[in-house]
Coordinates of C-alpha atoms in Angstrom, one line a residue:
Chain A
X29 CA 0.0 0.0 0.0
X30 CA 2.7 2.5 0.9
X31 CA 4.3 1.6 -2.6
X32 CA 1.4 3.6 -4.1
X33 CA 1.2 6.0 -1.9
X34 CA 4.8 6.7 -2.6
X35 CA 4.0 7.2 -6.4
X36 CA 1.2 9.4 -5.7
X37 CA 3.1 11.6 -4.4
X38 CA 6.2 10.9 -6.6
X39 CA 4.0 11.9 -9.4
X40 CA 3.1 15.8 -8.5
X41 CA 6.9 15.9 -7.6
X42 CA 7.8 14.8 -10.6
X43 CA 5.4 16.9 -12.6
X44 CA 6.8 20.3 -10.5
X45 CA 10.3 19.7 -11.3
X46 CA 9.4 19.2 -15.1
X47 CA 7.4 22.2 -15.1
X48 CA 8.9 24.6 -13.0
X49 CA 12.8 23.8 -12.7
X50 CA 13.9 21.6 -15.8
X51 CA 11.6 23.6 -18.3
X52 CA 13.4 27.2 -17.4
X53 CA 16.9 25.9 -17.9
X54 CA 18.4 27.0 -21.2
X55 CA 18.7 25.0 -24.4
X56 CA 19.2 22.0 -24.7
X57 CA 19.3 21.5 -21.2
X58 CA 15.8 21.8 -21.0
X59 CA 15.0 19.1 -23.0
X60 CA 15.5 16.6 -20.4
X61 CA 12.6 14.6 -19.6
X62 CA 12.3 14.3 -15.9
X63 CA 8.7 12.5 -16.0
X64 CA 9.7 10.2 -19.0
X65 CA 13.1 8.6 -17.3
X66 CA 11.4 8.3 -14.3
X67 CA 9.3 6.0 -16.1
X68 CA 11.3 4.3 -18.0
X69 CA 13.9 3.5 -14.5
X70 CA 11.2 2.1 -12.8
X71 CA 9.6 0.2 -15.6
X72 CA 13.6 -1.2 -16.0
X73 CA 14.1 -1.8 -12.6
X74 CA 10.8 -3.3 -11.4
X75 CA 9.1 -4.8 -14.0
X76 CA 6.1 -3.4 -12.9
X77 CA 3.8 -2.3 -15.4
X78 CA 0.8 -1.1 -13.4
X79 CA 3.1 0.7 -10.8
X80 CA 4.8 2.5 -14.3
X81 CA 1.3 3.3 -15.4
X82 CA 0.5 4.6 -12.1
X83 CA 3.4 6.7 -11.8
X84 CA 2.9 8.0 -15.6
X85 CA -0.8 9.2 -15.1
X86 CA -0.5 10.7 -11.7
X87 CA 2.6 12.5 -13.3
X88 CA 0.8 12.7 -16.4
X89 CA -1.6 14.2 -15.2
X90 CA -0.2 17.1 -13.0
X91 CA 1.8 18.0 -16.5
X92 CA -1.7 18.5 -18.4
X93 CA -2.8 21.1 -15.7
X94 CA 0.3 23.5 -16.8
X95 CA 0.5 22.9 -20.9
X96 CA -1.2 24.8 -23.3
X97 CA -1.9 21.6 -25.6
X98 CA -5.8 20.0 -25.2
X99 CA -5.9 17.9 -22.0
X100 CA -5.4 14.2 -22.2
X101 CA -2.3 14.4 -25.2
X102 CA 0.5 14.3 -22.6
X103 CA -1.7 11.4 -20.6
X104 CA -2.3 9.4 -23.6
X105 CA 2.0 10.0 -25.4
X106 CA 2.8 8.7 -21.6
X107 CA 0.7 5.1 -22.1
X108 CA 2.0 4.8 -25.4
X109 CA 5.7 5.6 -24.3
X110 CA 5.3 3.5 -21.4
X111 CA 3.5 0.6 -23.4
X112 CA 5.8 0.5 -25.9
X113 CA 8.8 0.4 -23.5
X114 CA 7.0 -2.1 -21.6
X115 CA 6.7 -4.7 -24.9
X116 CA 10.4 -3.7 -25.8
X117 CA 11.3 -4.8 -22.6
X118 CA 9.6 -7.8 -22.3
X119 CA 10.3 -8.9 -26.2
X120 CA 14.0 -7.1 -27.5
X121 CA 15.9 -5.7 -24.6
X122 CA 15.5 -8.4 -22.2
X123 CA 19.2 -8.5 -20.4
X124 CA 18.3 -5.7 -18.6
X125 CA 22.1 -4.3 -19.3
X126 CA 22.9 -0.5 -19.5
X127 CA 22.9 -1.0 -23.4
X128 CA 19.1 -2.1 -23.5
X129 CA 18.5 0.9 -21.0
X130 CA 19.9 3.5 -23.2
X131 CA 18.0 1.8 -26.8
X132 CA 15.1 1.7 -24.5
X133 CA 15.6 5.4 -23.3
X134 CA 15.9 6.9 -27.0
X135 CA 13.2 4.9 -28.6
X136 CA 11.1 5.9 -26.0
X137 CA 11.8 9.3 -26.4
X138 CA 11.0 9.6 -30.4
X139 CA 7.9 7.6 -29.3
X140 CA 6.7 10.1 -27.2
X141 CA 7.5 12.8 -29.2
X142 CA 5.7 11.4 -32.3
X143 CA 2.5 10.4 -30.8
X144 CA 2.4 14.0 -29.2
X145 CA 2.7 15.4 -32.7
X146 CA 0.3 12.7 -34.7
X147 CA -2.1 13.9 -31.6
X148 CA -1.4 17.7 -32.4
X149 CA -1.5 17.3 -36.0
X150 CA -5.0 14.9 -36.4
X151 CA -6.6 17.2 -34.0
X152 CA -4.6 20.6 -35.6
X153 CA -4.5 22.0 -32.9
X154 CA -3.9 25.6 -34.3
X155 CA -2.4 27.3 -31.3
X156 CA 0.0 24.6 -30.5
X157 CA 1.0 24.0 -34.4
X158 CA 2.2 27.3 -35.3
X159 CA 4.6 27.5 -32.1
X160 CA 5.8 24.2 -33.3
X161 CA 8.5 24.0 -35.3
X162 CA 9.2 20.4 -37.3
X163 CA 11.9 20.8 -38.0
X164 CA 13.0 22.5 -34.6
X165 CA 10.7 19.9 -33.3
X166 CA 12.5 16.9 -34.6
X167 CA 15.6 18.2 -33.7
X168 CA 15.4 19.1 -30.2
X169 CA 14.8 14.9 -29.8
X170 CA 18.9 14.5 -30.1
X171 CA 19.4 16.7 -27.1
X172 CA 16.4 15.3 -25.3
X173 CA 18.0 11.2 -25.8
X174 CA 21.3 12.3 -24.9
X175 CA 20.3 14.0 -21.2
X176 CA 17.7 11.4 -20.9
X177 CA 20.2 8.7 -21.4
X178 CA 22.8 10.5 -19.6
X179 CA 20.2 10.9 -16.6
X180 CA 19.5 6.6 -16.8
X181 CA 23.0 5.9 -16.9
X182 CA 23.9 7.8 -14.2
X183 CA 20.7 6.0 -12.1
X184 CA 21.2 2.9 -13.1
X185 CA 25.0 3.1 -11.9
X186 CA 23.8 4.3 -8.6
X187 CA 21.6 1.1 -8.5
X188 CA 23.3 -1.2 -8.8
X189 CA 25.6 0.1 -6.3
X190 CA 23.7 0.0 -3.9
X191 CA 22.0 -3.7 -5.1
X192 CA 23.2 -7.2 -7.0
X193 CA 19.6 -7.6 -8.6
X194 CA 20.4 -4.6 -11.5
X195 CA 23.2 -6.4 -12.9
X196 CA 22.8 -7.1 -16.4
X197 CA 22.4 -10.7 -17.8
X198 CA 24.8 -11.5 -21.1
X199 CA 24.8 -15.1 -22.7
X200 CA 28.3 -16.2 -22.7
X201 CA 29.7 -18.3 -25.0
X202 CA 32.3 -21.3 -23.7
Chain B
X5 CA -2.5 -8.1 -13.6
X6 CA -2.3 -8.9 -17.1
X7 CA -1.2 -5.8 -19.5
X8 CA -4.2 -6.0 -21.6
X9 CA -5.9 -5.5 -18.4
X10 CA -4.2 -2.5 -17.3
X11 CA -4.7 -1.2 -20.6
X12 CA -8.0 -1.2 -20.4
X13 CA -8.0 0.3 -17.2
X14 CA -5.7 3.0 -18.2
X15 CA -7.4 4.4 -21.4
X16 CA -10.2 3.7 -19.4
X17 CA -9.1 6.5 -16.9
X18 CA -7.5 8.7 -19.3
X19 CA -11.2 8.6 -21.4
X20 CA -12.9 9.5 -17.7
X21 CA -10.5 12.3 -16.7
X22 CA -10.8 14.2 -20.1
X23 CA -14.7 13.5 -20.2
X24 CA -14.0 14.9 -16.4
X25 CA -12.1 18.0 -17.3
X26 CA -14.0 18.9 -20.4
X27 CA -17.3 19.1 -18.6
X28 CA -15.9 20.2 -15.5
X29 CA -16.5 17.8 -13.2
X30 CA -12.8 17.5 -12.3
X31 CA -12.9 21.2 -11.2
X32 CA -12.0 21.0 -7.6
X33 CA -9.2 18.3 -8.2
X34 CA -7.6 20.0 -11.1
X35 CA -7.6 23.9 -8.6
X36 CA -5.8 21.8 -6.3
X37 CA -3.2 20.6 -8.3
X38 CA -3.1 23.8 -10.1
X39 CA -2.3 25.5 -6.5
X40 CA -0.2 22.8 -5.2
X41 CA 2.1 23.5 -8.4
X42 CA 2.0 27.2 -8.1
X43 CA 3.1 27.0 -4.5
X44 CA 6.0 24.5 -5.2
X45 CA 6.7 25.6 -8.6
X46 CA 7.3 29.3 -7.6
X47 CA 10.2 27.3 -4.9
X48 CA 11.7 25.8 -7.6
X49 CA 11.6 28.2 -10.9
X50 CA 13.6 30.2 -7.6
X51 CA 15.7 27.3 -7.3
X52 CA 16.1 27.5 -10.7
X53 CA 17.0 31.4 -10.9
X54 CA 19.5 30.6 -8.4
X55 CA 21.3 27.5 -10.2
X56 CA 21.4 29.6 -13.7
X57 CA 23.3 32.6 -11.5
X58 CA 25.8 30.1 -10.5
X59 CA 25.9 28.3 -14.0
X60 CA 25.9 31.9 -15.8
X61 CA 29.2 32.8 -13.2
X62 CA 31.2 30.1 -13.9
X63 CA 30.2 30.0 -17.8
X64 CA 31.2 33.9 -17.8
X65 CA 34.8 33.8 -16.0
X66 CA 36.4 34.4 -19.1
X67 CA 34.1 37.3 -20.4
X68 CA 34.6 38.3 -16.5
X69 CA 38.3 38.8 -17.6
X70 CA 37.5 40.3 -21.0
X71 CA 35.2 42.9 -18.9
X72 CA 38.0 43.6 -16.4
X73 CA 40.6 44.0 -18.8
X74 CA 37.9 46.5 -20.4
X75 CA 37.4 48.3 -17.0
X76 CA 41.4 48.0 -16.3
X77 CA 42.1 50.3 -19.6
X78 CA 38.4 52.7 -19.3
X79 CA 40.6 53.4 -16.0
X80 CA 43.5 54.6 -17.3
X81 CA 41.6 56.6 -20.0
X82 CA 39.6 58.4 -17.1
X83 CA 42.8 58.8 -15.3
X84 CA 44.0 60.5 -18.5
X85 CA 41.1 62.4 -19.1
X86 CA 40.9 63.3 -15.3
X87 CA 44.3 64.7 -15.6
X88 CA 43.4 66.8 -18.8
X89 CA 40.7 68.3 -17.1
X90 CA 43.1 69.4 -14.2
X91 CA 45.4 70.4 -16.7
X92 CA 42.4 72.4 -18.3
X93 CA 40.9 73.7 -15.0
X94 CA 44.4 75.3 -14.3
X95 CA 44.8 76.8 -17.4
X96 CA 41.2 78.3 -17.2
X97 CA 42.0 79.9 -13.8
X98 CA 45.5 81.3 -15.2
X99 CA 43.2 82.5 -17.9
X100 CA 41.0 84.5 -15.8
X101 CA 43.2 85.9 -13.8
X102 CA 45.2 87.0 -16.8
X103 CA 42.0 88.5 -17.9
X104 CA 41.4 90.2 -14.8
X105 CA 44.5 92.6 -15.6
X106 CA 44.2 92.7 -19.1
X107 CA 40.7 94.2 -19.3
X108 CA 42.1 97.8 -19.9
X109 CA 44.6 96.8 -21.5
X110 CA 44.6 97.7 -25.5
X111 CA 46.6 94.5 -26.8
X112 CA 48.0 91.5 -26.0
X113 CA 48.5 88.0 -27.5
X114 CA 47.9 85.1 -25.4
X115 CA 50.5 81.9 -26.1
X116 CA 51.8 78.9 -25.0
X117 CA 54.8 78.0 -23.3
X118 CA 56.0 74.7 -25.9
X119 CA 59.2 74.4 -24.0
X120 CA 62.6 75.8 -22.5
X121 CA 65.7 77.4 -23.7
X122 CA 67.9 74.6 -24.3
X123 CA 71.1 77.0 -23.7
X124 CA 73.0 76.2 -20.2
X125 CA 72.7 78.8 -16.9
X126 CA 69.5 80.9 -19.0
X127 CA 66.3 80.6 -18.0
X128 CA 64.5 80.8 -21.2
X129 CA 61.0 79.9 -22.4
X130 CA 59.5 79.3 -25.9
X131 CA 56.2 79.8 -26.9
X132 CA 54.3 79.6 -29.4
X133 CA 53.7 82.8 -31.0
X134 CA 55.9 85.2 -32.9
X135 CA 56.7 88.2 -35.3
X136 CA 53.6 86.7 -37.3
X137 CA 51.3 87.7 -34.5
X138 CA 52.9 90.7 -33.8
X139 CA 55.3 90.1 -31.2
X140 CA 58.7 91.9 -31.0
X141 CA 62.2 91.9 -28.8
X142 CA 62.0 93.6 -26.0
X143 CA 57.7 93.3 -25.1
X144 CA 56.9 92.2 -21.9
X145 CA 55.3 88.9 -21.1
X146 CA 53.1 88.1 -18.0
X147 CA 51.1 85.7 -16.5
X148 CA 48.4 85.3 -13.5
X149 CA 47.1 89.0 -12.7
X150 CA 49.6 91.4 -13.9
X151 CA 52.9 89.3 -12.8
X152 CA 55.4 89.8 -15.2
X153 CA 57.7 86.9 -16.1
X154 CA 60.4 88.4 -18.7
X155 CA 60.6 90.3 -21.7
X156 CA 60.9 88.7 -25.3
X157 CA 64.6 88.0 -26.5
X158 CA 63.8 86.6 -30.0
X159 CA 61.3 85.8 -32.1
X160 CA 60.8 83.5 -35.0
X161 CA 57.8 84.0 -37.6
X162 CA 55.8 81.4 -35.0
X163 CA 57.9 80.8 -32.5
X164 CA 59.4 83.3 -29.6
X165 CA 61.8 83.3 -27.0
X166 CA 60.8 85.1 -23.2
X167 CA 64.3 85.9 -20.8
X168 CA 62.6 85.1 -17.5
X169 CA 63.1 87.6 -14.7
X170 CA 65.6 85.3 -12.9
X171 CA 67.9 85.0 -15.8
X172 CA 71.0 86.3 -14.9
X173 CA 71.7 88.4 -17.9
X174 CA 67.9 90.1 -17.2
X175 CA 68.0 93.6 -15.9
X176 CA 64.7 95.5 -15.3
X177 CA 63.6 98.9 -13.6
X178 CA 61.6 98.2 -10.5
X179 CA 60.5 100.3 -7.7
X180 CA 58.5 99.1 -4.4
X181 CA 54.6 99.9 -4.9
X182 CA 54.5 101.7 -1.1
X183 CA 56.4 104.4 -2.4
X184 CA 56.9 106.2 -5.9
X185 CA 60.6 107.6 -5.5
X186 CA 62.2 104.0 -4.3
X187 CA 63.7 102.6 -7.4
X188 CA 66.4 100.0 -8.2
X189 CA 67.1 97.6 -11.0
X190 CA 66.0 93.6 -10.3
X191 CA 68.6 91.5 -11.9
X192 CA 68.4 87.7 -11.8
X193 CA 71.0 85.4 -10.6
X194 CA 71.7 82.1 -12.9
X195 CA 67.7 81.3 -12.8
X196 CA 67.9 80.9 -9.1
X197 CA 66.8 84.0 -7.3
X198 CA 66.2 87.3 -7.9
X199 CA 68.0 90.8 -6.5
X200 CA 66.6 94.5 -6.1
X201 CA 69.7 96.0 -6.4
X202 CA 70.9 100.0 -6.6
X203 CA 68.0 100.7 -3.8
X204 CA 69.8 104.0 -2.2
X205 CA 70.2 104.1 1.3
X206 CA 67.9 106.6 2.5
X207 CA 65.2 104.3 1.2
X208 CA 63.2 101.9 3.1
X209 CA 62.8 98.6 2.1
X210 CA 60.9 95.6 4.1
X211 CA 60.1 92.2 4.0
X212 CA 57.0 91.6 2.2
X213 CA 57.2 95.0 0.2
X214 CA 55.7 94.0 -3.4
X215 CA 58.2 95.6 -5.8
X216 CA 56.4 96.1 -9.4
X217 CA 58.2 97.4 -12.4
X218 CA 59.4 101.2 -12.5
X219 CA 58.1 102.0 -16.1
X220 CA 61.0 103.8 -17.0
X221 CA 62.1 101.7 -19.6
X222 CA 60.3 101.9 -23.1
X223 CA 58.1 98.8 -24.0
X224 CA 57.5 98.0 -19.9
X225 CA 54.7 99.7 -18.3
X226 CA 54.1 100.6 -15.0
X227 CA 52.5 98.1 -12.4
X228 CA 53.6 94.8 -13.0
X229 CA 54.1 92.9 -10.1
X230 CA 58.0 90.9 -9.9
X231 CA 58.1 90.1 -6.9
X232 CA 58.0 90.6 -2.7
X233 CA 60.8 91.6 -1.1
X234 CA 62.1 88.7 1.1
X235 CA 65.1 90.3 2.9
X236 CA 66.5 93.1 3.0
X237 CA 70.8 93.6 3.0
X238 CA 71.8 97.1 4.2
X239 CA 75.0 97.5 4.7
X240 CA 76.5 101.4 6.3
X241 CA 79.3 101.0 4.0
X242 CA 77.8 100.4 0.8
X243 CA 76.3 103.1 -1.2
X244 CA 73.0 101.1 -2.1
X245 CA 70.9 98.4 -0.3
X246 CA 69.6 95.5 -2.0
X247 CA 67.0 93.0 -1.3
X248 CA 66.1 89.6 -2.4
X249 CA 63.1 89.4 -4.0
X250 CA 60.8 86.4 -3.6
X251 CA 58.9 85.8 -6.8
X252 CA 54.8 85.0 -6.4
X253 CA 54.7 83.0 -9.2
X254 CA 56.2 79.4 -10.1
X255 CA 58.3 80.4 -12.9
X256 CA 59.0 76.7 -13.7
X257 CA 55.7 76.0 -14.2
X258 CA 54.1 78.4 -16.3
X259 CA 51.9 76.8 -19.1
X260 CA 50.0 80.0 -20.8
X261 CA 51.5 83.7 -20.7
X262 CA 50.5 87.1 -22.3
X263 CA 52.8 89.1 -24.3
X264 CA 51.6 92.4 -24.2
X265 CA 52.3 93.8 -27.8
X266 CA 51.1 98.3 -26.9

């Protein structure tokens, strides 16, 4: 029980960092996404789908109270994020090494991005599309993977300091 | 909990929060998320303000050299410029003072001082007007309120040369201003100091008596201050007294004169 309660209140945490830290750094270093490798570190580390789903809707949801796009785009590019990772995890990047983190942090990241956009663009959304850039857009996602990645790395290291069960599993051949 | 359960349960949520927020049902929920982010976000966007002053510090140490080298040199330029405006203030107050005597006068040419007699034991200054401007051998040339500094030696079509009044080989009728019948001739001694000399002895001289010239040479007018007598040597055997006279002006450090060309 106190798990959830935990990501409850991870989630607002979470969603005020985003918001009102990360988001007034300067380019690219606002491009980090805070609520997205939070996701993606405990869907890596726990396996847990519904505790990632939690976390990404109470999170989720605290980010759609402070953008400017309709309500429920950011909710539903988190469950298709988080889905996605979650089948990529179960079916590609199974050894659960830093390498599978990183593949699983970039794809992640251009998933998100594009089903924000296909959301903004079916729905044309006209005071979102002309403050969005493509090509600016499309661009910004290289700096976004690299923090993200570099943000993953540096957790993962830290976990499996501090615990055996993060090691990554590598077939050896005799 | 199988995936395509959550699934379910997820889009089922996401469909009954939008529904929620569109129609406003999710109102009170939403304000207090909305105020819970205000209050913490306004902490961190500080938080934020705070870490990009300490990022912007140590990503500007090298402009913070460029700007000190900058304030380093804008220094020395308003040193420079500060002592200009010295050099300027003092020459305005020589000026007026200059002015002061010369307002009845009929002419005079103002000039420069560019520089010093280069000949050993004289005491001779150049400036920088000449026999183009009027200026001729033997005019007198002050500075300050009426103090007279020397008489011009030489001139040059821009150029002159003044014999100061401590140059040894100058000679000029004075007389103390306290009484019109003392008279004597001030010669200079090797640019060092000045003597009253050929004072007779039934005259009275005194410290501190200002001795002004006599006006009885041609081309040197009454009035002009030399000097103030500083002591007095008397002696009951000589046939004059003399007196050292104690100039009131820096005569090495004259920078604008007045040669007075009626």
């Amino acid at each position: 029980m106190w798990r959830w309660l935990v990501l409850l209140l991870l989630g607002p945490i979470i969603a005020a960092i985003q918001n009102s830290l990360i988001a007034n750094f300067n380019y690219p270093f606002n491009q980090l996404n805070l609520t997205l490798c939070a996701l993606l570190f405990l869907l890596f580390t726990t396996d847990n789908l519904a505790a990632t789903l939690s976390l990404a809707f109470c999170a989720g949801w605290f980010i759609e109270l402070s953008t400017a796009a309709p309500f429920g785009f950011y909710l539903f590019s988190c469950f298709l994020a988080v889905f996605s990772a979650n089948w990529m995890c179960r079916n590609i990047f199974t050894n659960r090494s830093l390498w599978a983190l990183l593949a699983l942090g970039a794809i992640s990241a251009a998933i998100l991005r594009l089903s924000w956009w296909l959301a903004i663009m079916l729905f044309s959304v006209k005071f979102v599309l002309p403050a969005v850039n493509p090509r600016d857009y499309w661009f910004s996602l290289l700096p976004e993977i690299i923090l993200n990645n570099l943000l993953l790395t540096l957790g993962l290291i830290l976990a499996q300091r501090f615990t055996k069960k993060m090691r990554g599993l590598f077939l050896i051949k005799n | 909990m199988s995936g395509k359960r959550l699934t379910i349960i997820y889009l089922f949520l996401l469909l009954l929060v939008a529904v929620g927020h569109y129609l406003g049902w999710l109102a009170a929920p939403e304000n207090l998320g909305r105020f819970f982010l205000n209050r913490t976000g306004q902490s961190l966007y500080n938080i934020n303000l705070s870490l990009r002053d300490f990022l912007n510090r140590w990503s500007s140490l090298s402009q913070l050299s460029d700007a000190n080298q900058n304030c380093i040199s804008r220094l020395r330029q308003l040193a420079y410029n500060q002592a200009e405006l010295q050099q300027s203030r003092e020459e305005n107050m020589q000026l007026r003072q200059q002015l002061n005597f010369l307002k009845n006068r009929r002419a005079f040419i103002v000039a420069e001082v560019v520089g010093k007699g280069s000949e050993p034991s004289t005491s001779l200054l150049i400036i920088n007007v000449g026999a183009a401007r009027g200026v001729k051998i033997d005019q007198p040339v002050i500075a300050g309120e009426g103090f007279l500094i020397g008489r011009v030696v030489k001139t040059e079509d821009n150029r002159a040369w003044v014999r100061l009044i401590n140059d040894n080989q100058s000679k000029i009728a004075a007389t103390i201003l306290s009484s019109r019948k003392t008279s004597g001739v001030m010669i200079g001694e090797h640019g060092l100091s000045i003597r009253l000399t050929l004072v007779p002895q039934n005259e009275v001289l005194a410290a501190e008596d200002l001795v002004i010239t006599s006006g009885l040479e041609s081309n040197l007018p009454r009035g002009l201050i030399l000097g103030q007598v500083e002591t007095v040597a008397k002696e009951p055997y000589e046939p004059f007294q003399s007196a050292v006279i104690k100039p009131l002006l820096n005569l090495q450090q004259l920078s604008i004169v007045t040669v007075l060309t009626d």
